[in-house]
Coordinates of C-alpha atoms in Angstrom, one line a residue:
Chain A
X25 CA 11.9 -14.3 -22.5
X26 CA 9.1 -12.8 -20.5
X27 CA 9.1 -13.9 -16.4
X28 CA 5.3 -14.5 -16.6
X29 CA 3.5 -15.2 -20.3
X30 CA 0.0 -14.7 -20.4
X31 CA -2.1 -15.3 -23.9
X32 CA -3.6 -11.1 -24.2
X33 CA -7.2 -12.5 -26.2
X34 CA -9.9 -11.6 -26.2
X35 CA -11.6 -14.9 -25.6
X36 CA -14.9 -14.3 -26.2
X37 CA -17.8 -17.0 -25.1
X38 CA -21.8 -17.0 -24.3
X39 CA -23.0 -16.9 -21.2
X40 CA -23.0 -20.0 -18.8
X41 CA -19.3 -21.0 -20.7
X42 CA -16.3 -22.4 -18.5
X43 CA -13.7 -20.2 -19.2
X44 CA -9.9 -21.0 -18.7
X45 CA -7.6 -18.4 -18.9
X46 CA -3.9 -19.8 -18.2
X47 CA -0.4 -18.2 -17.3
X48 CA 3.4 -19.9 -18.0
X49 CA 6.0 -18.0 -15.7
X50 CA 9.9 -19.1 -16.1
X51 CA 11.3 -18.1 -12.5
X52 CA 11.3 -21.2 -10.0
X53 CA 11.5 -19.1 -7.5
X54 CA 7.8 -18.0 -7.0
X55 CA 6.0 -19.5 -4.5
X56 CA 2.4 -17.6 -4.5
X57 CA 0.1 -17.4 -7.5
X58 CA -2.3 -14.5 -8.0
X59 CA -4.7 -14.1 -10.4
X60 CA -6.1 -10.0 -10.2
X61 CA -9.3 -8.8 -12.3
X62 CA -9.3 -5.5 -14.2
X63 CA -12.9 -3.9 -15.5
X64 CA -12.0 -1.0 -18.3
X65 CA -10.8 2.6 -16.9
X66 CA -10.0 1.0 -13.3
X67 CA -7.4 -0.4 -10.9
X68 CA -6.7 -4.3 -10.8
X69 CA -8.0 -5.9 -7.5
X70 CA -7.2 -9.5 -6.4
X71 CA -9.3 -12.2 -7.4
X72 CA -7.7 -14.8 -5.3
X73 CA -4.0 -16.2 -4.7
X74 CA -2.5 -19.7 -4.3
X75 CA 0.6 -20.7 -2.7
X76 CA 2.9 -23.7 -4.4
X77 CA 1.1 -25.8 -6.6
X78 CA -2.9 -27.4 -6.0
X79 CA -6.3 -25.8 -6.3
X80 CA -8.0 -23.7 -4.2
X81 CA -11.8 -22.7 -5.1
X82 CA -13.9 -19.6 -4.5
X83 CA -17.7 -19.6 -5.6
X84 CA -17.0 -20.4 -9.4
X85 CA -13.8 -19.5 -9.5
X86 CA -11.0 -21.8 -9.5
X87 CA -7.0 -21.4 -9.1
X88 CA -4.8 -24.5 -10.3
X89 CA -1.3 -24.3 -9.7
X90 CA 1.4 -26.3 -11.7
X91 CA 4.7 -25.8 -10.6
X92 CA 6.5 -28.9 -12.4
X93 CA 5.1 -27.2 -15.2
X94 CA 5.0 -23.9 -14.5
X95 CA 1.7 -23.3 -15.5
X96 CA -1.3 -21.6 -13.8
X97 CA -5.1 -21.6 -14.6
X98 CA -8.2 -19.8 -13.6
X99 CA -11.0 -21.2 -14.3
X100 CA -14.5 -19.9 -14.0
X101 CA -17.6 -21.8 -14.1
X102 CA -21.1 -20.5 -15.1
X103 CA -19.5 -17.4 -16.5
X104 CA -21.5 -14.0 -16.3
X105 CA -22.2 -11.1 -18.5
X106 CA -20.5 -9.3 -15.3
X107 CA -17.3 -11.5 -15.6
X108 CA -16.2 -9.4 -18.4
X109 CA -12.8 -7.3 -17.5
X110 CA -9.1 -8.4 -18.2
X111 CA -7.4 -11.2 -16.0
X112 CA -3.7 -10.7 -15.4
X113 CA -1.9 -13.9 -13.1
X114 CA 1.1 -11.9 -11.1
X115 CA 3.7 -13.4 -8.4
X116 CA 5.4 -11.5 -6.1
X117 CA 9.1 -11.4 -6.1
X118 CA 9.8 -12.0 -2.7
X119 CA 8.4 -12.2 0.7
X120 CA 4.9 -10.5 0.8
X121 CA 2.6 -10.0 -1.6
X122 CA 4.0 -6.4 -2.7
X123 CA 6.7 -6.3 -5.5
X124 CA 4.9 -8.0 -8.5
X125 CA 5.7 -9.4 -11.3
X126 CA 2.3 -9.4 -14.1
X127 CA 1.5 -11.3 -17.0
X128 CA 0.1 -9.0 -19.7
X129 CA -3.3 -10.3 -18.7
X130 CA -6.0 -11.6 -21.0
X131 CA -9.4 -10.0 -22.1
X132 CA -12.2 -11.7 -21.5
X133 CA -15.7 -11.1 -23.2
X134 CA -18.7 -12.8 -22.1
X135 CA -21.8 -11.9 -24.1
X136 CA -25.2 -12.6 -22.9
Chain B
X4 CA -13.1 4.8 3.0
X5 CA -11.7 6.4 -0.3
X6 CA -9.5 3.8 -0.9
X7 CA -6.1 5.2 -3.1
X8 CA -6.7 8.0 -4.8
X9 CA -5.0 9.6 -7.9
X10 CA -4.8 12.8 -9.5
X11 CA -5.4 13.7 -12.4
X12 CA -7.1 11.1 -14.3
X13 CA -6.0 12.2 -17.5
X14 CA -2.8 14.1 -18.2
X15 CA -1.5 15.5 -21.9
X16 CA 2.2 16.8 -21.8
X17 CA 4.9 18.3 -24.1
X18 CA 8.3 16.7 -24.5
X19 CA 10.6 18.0 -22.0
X20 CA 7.7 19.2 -19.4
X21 CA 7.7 17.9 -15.6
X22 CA 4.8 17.1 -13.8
X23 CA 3.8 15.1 -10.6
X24 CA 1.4 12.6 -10.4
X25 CA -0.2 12.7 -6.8
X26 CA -1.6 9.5 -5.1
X27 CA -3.0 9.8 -1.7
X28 CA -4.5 6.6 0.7
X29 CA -6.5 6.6 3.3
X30 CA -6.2 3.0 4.9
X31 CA -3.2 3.8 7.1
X32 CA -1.0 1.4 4.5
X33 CA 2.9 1.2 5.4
X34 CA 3.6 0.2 1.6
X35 CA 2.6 2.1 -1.6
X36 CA 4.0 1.4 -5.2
X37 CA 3.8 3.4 -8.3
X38 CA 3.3 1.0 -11.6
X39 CA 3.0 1.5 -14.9
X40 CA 1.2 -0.5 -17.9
X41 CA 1.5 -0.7 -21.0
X42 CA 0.4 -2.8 -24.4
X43 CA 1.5 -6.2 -24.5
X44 CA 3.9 -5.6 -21.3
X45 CA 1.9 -6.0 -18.3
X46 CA 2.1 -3.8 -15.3
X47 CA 5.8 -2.9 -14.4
X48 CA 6.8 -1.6 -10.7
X49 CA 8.3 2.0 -10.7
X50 CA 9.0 3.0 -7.5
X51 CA 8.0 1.8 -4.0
X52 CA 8.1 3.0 -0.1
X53 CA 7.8 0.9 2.6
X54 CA 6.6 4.1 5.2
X55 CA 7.2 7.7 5.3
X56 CA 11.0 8.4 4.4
X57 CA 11.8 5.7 3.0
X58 CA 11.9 5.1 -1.1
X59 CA 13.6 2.2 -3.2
X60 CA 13.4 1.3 -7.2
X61 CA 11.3 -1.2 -8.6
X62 CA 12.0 -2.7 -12.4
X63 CA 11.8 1.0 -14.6
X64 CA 12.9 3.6 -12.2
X65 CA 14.4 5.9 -14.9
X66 CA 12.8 9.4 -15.5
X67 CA 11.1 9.0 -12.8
X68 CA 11.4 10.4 -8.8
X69 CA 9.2 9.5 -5.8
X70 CA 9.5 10.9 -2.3
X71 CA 7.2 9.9 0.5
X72 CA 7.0 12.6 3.6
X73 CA 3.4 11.5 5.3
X74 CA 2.5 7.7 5.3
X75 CA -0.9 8.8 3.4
X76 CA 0.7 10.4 0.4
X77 CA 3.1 9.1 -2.5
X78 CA 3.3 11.7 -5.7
X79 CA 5.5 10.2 -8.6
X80 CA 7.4 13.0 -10.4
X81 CA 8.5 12.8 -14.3
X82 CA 11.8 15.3 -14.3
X83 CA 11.6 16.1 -18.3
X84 CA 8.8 13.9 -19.9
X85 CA 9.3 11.5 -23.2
X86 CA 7.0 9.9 -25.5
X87 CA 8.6 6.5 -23.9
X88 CA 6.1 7.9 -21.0
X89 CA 3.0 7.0 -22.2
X90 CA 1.5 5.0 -20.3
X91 CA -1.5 4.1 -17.4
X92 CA 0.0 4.5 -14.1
X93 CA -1.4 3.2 -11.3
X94 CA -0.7 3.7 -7.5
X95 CA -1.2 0.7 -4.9
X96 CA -0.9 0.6 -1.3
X97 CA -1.2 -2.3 1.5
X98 CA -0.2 -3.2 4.8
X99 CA 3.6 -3.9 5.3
X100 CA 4.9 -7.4 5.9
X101 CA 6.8 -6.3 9.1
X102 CA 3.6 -5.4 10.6
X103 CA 1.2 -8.4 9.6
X104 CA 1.2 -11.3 7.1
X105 CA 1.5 -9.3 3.8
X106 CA 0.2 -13.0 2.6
X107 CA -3.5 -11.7 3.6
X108 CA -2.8 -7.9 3.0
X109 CA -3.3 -7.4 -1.1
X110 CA -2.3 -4.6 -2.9
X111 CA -5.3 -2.5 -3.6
X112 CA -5.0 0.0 -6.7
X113 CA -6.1 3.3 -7.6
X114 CA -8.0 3.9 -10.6
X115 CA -5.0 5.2 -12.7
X116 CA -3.8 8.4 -14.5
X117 CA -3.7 8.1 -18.6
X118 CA -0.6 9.9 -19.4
X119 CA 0.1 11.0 -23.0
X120 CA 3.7 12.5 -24.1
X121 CA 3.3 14.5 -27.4

């Protein structure tokens, strides 16, 4: 069994669509949730992180942590043409936000 | 600010050939990382440094070596290269935890080198 499970897509919605892209990990151990954005051809870069379980919001993006269920959601509202790219939700091992561990990320299409 | 940097963007090598890919940062990071991803397994950690002379193994270390003699460089060698290579890798680089919160220091990527092993 994979640490961190992560559904690969693509989901594919219109514009304006709430999107939720979700992430199941099996280590209790993690205590920070990241979710990092990938456009084609380029390096990851972090969307936003969450430590133990709540939400925490960011312009239309939103983090929901679940750690009695282990299960961690992104959601983004009013979704854009630009929002298009692959989402991957990673932890880090230990202290610091360095050794990660990465769901496979899912690919998300948002057509005009 | 050029951010991390990797060279070559695209690489094609025989069975059995070394190379080194090179990765170079220019924010004055302690901590750089080599990772590698692949189809349907997500992005592994190879090899990591937490400053200049100092090197330790992430998840896949095999077939691969990293030394790391200058803080702004960390090249990623393969000793005798195997279709199991194929991959993206990507280079990342941030501040180190001993020296501030890591907690507000991401890792920020480089672009990646496509590596195919014929």
């Amino acid at each position: 069994q994979k640490e961190v499970e992560q559904d690969p897509g693509p989901l594919s919605v219109p514009e304006g669509a709430i999107v939720s892209l979700n992430c199941t990990y099996s280590n209790s151990a993690f205590q920070y949730f990241m979710w990092y954005r990938q456009y084609s051809r380029k390096g990851p870069e972090l969307l936003m992180y969450t430590y133990s379980s709540g939400n925490k919001e960011d312009g239309r993006f939103t983090a929901q942590v679940d750690k009695s269920s282990k299960y961690i959601s992104l959601f983004i509202r009013d979704s854009q043409p630009s929002d298009s790219a692959t989402y991957l939700c990673a932890m880090p091992r230990d202290t610091g936000f360095q050794k990660l561990v990465f769901g496979t990320g899912t690919r998300l299409l948002v057509s005009p | 600010n050029a951010g991390v940097t990797q060279t070559p963007k695209f690489q094609v090598l025989k069975t059995g050939q070394s190379m080194t890919l090179q990765c170079a940062q220019d924010m004055n990071h302690e901590y750089m990382s080599w990772y590698r991803q692949d189809p349907g397994m997500g992005l592994r950690l190879i090899h990591y440094s937490v400053g200049a002379g100092i090197t330790d193994q992430g998840e896949v270390p095999n077939g691969y070596n990293v030394s790391r003699s200058t803080t702004e460089d960390f090249p990623l060698r393969l000793l005798s290269a195997a279709p199991s290579q194929t991959s993206v890798y990507f280079c990342a680089s941030s501040y180190s935890y001993a020296r501030k919160s890591s907690y507000n220091s991401p890792l920020h990527f480089g672009n990646g080198t496509r590596l195919t092993v014929t």
